[in-house]
PDB file of C-alpha atoms in Angstrom:
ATOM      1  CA  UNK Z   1     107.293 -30.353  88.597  1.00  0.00           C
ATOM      2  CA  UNK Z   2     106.197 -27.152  89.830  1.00  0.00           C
ATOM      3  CA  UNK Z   3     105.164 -25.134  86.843  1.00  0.00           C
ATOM      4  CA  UNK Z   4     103.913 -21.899  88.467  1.00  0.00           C
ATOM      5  CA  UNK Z   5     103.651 -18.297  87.068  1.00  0.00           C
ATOM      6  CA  UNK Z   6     103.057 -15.344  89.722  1.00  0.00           C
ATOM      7  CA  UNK Z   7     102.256 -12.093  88.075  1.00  0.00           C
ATOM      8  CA  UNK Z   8     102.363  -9.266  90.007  1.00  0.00           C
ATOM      9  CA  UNK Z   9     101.039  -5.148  89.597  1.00  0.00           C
ATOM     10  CA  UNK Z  10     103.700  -3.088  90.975  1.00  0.00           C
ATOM     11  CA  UNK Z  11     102.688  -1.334  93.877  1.00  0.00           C
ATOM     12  CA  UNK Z  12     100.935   2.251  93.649  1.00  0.00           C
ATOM     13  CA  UNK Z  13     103.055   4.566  92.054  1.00  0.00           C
ATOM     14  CA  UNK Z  14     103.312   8.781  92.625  1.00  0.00           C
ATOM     15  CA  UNK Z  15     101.390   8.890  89.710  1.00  0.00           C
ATOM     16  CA  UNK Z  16      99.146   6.703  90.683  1.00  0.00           C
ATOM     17  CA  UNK Z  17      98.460   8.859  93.160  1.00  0.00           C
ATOM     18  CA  UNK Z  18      98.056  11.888  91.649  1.00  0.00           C
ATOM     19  CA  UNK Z  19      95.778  10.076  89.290  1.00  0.00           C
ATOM     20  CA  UNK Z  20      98.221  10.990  85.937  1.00  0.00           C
ATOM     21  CA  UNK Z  21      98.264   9.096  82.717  1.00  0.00           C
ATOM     22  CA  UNK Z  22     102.094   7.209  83.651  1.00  0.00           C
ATOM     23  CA  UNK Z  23     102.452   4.441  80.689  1.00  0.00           C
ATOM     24  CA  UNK Z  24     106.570   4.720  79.777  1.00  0.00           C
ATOM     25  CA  UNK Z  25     107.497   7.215  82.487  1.00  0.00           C
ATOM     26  CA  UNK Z  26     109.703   6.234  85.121  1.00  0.00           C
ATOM     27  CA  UNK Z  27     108.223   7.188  88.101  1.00  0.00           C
ATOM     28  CA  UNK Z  28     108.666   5.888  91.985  1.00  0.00           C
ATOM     29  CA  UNK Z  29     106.350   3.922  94.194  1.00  0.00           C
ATOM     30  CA  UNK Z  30     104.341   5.980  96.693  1.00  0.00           C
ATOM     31  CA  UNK Z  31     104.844   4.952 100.887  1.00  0.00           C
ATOM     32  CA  UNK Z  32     102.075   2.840 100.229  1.00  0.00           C
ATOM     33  CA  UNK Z  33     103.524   1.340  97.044  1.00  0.00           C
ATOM     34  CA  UNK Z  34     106.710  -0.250  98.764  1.00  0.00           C
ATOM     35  CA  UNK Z  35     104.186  -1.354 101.645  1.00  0.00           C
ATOM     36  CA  UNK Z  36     102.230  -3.321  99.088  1.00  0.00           C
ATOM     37  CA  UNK Z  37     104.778  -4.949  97.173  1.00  0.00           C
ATOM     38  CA  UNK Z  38     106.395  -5.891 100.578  1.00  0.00           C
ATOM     39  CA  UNK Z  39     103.206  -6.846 101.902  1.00  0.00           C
ATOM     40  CA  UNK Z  40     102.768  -9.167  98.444  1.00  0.00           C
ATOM     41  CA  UNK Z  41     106.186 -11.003  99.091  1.00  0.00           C
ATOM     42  CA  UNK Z  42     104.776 -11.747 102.271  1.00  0.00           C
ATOM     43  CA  UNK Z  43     102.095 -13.226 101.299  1.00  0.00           C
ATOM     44  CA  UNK Z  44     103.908 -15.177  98.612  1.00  0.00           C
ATOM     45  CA  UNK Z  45     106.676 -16.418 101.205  1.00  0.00           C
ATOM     46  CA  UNK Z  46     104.025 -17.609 103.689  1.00  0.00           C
ATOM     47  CA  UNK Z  47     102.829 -20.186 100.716  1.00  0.00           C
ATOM     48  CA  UNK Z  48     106.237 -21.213 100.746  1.00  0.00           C
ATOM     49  CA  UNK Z  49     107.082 -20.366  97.197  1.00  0.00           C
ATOM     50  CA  UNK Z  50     110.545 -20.087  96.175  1.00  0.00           C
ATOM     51  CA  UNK Z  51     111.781 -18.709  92.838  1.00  0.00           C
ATOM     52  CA  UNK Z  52     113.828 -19.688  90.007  1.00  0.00           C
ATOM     53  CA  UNK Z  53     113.821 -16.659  87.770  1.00  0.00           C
ATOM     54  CA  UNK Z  54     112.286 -13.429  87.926  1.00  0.00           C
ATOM     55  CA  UNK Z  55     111.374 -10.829  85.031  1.00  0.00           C
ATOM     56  CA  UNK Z  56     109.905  -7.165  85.439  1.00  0.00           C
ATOM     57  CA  UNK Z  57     110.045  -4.113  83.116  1.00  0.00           C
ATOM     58  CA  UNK Z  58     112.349  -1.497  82.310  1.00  0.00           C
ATOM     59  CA  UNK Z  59     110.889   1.043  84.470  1.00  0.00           C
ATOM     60  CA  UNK Z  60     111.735   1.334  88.179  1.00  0.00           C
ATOM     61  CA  UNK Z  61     108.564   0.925  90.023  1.00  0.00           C
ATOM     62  CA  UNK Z  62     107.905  -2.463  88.556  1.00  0.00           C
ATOM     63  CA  UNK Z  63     111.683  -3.304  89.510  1.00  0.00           C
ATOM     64  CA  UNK Z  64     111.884  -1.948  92.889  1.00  0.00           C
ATOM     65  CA  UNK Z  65     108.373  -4.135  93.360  1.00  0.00           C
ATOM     66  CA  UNK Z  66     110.462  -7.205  92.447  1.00  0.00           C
ATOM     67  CA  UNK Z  67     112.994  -6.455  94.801  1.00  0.00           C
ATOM     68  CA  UNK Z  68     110.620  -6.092  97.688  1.00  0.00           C
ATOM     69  CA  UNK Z  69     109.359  -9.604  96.809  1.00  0.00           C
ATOM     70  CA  UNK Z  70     112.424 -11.123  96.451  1.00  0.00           C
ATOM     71  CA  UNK Z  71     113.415  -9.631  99.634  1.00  0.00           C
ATOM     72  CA  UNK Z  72     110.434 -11.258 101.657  1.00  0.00           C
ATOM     73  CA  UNK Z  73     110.735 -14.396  99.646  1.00  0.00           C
ATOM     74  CA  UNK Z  74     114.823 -14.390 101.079  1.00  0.00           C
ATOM     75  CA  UNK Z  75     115.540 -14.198  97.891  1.00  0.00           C
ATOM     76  CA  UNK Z  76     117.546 -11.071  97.379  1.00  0.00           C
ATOM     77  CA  UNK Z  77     120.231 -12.285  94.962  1.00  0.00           C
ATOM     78  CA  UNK Z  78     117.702 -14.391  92.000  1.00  0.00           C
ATOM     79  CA  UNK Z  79     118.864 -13.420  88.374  1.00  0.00           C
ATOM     80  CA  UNK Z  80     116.140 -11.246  87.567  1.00  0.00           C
ATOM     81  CA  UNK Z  81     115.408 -10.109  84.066  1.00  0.00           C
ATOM     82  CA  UNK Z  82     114.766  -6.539  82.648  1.00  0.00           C
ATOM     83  CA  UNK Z  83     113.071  -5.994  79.344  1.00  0.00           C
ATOM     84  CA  UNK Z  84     110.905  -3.265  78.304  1.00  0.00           C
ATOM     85  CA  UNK Z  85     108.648  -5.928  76.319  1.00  0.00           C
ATOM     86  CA  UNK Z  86     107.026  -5.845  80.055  1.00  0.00           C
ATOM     87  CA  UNK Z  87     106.630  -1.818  79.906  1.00  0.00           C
ATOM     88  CA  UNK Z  88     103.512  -0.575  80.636  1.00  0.00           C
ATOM     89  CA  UNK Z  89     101.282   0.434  77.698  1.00  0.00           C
ATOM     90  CA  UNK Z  90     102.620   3.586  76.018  1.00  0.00           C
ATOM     91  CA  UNK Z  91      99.728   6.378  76.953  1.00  0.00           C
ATOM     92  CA  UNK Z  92     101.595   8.318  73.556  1.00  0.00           C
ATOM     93  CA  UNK Z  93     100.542  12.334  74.664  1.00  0.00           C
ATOM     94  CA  UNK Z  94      98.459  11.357  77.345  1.00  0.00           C
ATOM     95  CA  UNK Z  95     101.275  10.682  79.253  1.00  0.00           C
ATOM     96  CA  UNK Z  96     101.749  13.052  82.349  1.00  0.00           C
ATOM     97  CA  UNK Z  97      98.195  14.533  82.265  1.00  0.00           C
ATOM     98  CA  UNK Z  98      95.936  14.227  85.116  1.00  0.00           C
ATOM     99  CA  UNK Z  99      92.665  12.205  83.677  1.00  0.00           C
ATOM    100  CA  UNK Z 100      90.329  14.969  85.025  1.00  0.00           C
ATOM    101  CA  UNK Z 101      92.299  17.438  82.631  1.00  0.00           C
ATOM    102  CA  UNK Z 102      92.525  14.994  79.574  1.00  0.00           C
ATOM    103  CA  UNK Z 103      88.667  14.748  79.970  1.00  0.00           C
ATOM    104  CA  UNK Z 104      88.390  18.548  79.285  1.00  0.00           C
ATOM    105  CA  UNK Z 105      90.964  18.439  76.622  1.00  0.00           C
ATOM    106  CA  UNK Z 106      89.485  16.121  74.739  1.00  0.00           C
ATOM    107  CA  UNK Z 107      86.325  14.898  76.014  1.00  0.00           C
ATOM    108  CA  UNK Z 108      85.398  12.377  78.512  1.00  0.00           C
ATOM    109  CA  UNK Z 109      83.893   9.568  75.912  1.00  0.00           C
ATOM    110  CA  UNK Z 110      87.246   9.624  73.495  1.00  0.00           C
ATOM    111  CA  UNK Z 111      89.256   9.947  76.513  1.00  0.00           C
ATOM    112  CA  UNK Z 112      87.154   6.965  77.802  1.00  0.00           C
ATOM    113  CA  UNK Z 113      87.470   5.206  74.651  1.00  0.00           C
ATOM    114  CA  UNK Z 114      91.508   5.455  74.630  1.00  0.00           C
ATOM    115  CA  UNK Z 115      91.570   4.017  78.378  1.00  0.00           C
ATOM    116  CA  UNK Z 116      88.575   1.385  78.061  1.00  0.00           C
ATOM    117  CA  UNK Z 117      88.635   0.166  74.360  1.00  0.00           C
ATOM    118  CA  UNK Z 118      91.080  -2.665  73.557  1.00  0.00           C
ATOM    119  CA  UNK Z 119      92.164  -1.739  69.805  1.00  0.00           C
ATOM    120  CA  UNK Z 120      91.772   2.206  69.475  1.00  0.00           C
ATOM    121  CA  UNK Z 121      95.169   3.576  70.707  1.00  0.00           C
ATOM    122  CA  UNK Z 122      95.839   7.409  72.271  1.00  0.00           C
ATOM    123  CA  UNK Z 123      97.346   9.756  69.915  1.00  0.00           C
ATOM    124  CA  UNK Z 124     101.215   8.703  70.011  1.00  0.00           C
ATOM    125  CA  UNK Z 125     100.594   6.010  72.030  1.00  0.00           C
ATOM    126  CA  UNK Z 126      99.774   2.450  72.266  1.00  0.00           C
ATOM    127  CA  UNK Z 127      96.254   0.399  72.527  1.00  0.00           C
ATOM    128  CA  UNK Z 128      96.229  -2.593  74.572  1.00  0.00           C
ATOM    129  CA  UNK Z 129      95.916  -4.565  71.345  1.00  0.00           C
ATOM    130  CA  UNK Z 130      99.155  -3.384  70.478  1.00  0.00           C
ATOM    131  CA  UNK Z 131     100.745  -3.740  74.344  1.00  0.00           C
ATOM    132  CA  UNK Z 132      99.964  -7.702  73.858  1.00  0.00           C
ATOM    133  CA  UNK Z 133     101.937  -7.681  70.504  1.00  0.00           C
ATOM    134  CA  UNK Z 134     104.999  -7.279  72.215  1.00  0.00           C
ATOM    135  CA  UNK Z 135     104.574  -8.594  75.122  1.00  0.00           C
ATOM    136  CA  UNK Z 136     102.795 -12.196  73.954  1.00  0.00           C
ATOM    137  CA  UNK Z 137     106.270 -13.066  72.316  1.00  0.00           C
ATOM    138  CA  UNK Z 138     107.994 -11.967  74.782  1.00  0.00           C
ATOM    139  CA  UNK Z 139     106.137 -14.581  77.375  1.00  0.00           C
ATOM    140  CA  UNK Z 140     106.349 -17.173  74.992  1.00  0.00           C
ATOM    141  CA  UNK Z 141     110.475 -16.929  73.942  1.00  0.00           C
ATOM    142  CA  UNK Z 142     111.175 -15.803  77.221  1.00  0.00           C
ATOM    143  CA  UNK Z 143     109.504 -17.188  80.363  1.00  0.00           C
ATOM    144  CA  UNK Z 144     107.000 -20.111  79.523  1.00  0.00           C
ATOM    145  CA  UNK Z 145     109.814 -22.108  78.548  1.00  0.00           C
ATOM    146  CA  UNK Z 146     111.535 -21.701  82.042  1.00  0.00           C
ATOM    147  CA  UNK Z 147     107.852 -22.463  83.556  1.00  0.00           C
ATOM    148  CA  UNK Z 148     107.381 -25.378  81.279  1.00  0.00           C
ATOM    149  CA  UNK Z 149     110.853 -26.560  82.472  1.00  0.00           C
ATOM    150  CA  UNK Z 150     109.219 -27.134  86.213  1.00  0.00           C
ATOM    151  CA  UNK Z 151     110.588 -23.630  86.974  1.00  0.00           C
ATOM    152  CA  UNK Z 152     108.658 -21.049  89.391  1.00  0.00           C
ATOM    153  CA  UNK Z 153     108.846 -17.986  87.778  1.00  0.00           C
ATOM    154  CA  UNK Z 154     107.843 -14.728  89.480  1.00  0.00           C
ATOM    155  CA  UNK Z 155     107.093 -11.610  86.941  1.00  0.00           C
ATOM    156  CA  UNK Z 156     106.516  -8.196  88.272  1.00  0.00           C
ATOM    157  CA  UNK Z 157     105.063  -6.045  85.636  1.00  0.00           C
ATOM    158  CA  UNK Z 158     102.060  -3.335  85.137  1.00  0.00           C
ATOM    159  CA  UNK Z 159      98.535  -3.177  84.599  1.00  0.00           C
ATOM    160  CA  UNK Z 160      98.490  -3.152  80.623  1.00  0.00           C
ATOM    161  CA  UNK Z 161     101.037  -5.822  80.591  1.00  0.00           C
ATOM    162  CA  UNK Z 162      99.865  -8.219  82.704  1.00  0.00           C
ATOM    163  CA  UNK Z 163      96.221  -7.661  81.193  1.00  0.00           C
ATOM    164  CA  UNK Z 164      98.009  -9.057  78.066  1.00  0.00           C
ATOM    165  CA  UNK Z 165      99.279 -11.780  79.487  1.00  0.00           C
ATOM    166  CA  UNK Z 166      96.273 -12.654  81.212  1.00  0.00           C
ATOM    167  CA  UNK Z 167      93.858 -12.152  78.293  1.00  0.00           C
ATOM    168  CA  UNK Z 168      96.019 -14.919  76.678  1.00  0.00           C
ATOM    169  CA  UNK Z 169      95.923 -17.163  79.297  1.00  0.00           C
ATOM    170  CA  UNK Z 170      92.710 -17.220  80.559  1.00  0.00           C
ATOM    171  CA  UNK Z 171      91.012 -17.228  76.999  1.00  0.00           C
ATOM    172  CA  UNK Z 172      89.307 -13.632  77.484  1.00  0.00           C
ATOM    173  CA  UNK Z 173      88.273 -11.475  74.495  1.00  0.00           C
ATOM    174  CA  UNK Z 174      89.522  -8.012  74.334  1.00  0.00           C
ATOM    175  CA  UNK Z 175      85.985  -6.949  75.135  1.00  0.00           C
ATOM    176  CA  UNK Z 176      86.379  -8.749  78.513  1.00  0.00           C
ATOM    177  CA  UNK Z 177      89.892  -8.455  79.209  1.00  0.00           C
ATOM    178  CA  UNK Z 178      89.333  -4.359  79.314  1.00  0.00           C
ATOM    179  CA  UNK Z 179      87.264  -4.755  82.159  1.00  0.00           C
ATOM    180  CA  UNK Z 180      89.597  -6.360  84.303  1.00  0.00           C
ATOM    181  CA  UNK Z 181      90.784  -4.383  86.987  1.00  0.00           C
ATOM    182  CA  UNK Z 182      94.580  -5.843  88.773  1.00  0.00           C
ATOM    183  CA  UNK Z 183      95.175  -4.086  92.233  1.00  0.00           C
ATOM    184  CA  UNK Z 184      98.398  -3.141  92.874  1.00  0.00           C
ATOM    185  CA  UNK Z 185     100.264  -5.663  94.722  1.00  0.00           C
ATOM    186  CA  UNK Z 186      98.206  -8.409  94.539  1.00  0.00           C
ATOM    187  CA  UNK Z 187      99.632 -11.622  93.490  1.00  0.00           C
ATOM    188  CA  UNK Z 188      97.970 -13.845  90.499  1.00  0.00           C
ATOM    189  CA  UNK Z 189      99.483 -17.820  90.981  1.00  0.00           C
ATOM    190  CA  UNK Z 190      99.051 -19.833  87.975  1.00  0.00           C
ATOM    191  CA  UNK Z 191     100.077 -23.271  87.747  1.00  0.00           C
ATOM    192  CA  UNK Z 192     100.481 -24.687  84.304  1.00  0.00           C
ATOM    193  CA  UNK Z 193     100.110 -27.940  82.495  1.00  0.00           C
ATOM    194  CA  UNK Z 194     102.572 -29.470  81.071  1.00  0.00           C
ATOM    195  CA  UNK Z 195     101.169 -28.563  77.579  1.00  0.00           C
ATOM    196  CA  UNK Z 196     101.277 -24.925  78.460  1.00  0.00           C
ATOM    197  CA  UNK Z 197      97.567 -24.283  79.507  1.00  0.00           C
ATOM    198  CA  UNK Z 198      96.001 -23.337  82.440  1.00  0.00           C
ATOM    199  CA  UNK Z 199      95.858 -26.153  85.595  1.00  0.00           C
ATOM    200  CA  UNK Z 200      94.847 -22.879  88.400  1.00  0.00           C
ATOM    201  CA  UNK Z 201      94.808 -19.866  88.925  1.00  0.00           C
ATOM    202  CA  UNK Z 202      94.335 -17.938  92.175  1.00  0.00           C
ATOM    203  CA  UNK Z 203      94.266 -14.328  93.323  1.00  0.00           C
ATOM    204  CA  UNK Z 204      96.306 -13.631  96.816  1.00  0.00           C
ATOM    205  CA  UNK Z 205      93.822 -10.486  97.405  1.00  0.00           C
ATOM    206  CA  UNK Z 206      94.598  -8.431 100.749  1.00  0.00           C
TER     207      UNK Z 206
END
C-alpha cells in the first residue's frame, strides 16, 4: 500500500515576479515558472512515482503546474480535480498591489502583520486561519480518503494552501506554520500511515 501525498507550489507566477499581492487572481506562470514545474515532474518521475489522482485549484497557474507534472510523470491523461477549496488565500484589497506600494499605503508593520500573522486577515480578504477552514475539509472529504485507500495522490496547489495543509499535518502552530517558506516547484512527499498520520516526509529541493 503506497499511501503517498506530493504537494506541490506552482511554479513562479508573473506576479510573482513583479512582486504583487496575487491571492484569487488568475494569473500565468513566468518562463521560469513552466521550467520549474517541469523540472519538479522530473524529479518526481525519476523516483518512479506514478499517480492515481491529482487535485489543484481553480486558478490556472496551479493547473498548468499539474499538467507539466503529469506530463513528465507520462501521465498526461490522470483525472485531475479542480476545486477552488485549493485557491490561494484571498489577499481581499491587497490584491494586485506591488508590496513596496502597500507598505506606503498602509504601513510596513500592518502590512507585515496581514502577510506574517496567522489569524489577522487583509481588509476584504482572508487570514491564513481562515485559508485552512476551507481547505482542511476539503483534504479530509476529498483526498485522504483516496491516500488512505493505498492511492498516490499528487496535489498542485499554492503557498497559503499548502501551508494549511501542512500545518495540519506536521502538528505546527500557526505561530510556526507562518514562518514556513514553500519554493515554487519543489515537491513535499509524504507517506502516510494507515491511521492517517505522518510515516515521512521529504522535500525534493533543487
Amino acid at each position: 500500500m503506497s499511501r503517498t501525498l506530493v504537494l506541490v507550489r506552482h511554479g513562479q507566477s508573473e506576479w510573482n515576479l513583479k512582486n504583487l499581492f496575487t491571492g484569487w487572481r488568475d494569473v500565468d506562470l513566468t518562463e521560469q515558472g513552466h521550467a520549474e514545474a517541469k523540472a519538479a515532474g522530473q524529479k518526481l518521475k525519476a523516483r518512479g512515482l506514478k499517480f492515481d489522482i491529482a487535485f489543484t485549484s481553480a486558478l490556472s497557474r496551479a493547473q498548468k503546474t499539474c499538467q507539466h507534472i503529469l506530463d513528465a510523470v507520462g501521465q498526461s491523461d490522470l483525472k485531475t480535480i479542480r476545486d477552488q477549496a485549493l485557491n490561494e488565500r484571498d489577499y481581499g484589497d491587497l490584491s494586485g498591489l506591488n508590496k513596496d506600494d502597500a507598505r506606503k499605503k498602509w504601513g510596513e508593520e500592518q502590512v507585515h502583520v496581514w502577510r506574517r500573522s496567522y489569524d489577522v486577515p487583509p481588509p476584504g480578504g482572508e487570514s491564513l486561519k481562515d485559508t485552512g477552514a476551507r481547505v482542511w475539509p476539503y483534504y479530509l472529504h476529498d483526498l485522504q480518503p483516496h491516500v488512505l485507500r493505498g492511492g498516490t495522490v499528487l496535489v498542485a496547489a499554492h503557498g497559503n494552501s499548502l501551508r494549511a495543509l501542512i500545518m495540519a499535518l506536521d502538528g505546527k502552530s500557526g505561530e510556526e506554520i507562518v514562518k514556513l517558506e514553500l519554493g515554487t516547484g519543489v515537491p513535499v512527499i509524504y507517506q502516510l500511515n494507515a491511521d492517517s498520520t505522518v510515516a515521512s516526509k521529504e522535500v525534493l529541493e533543487s
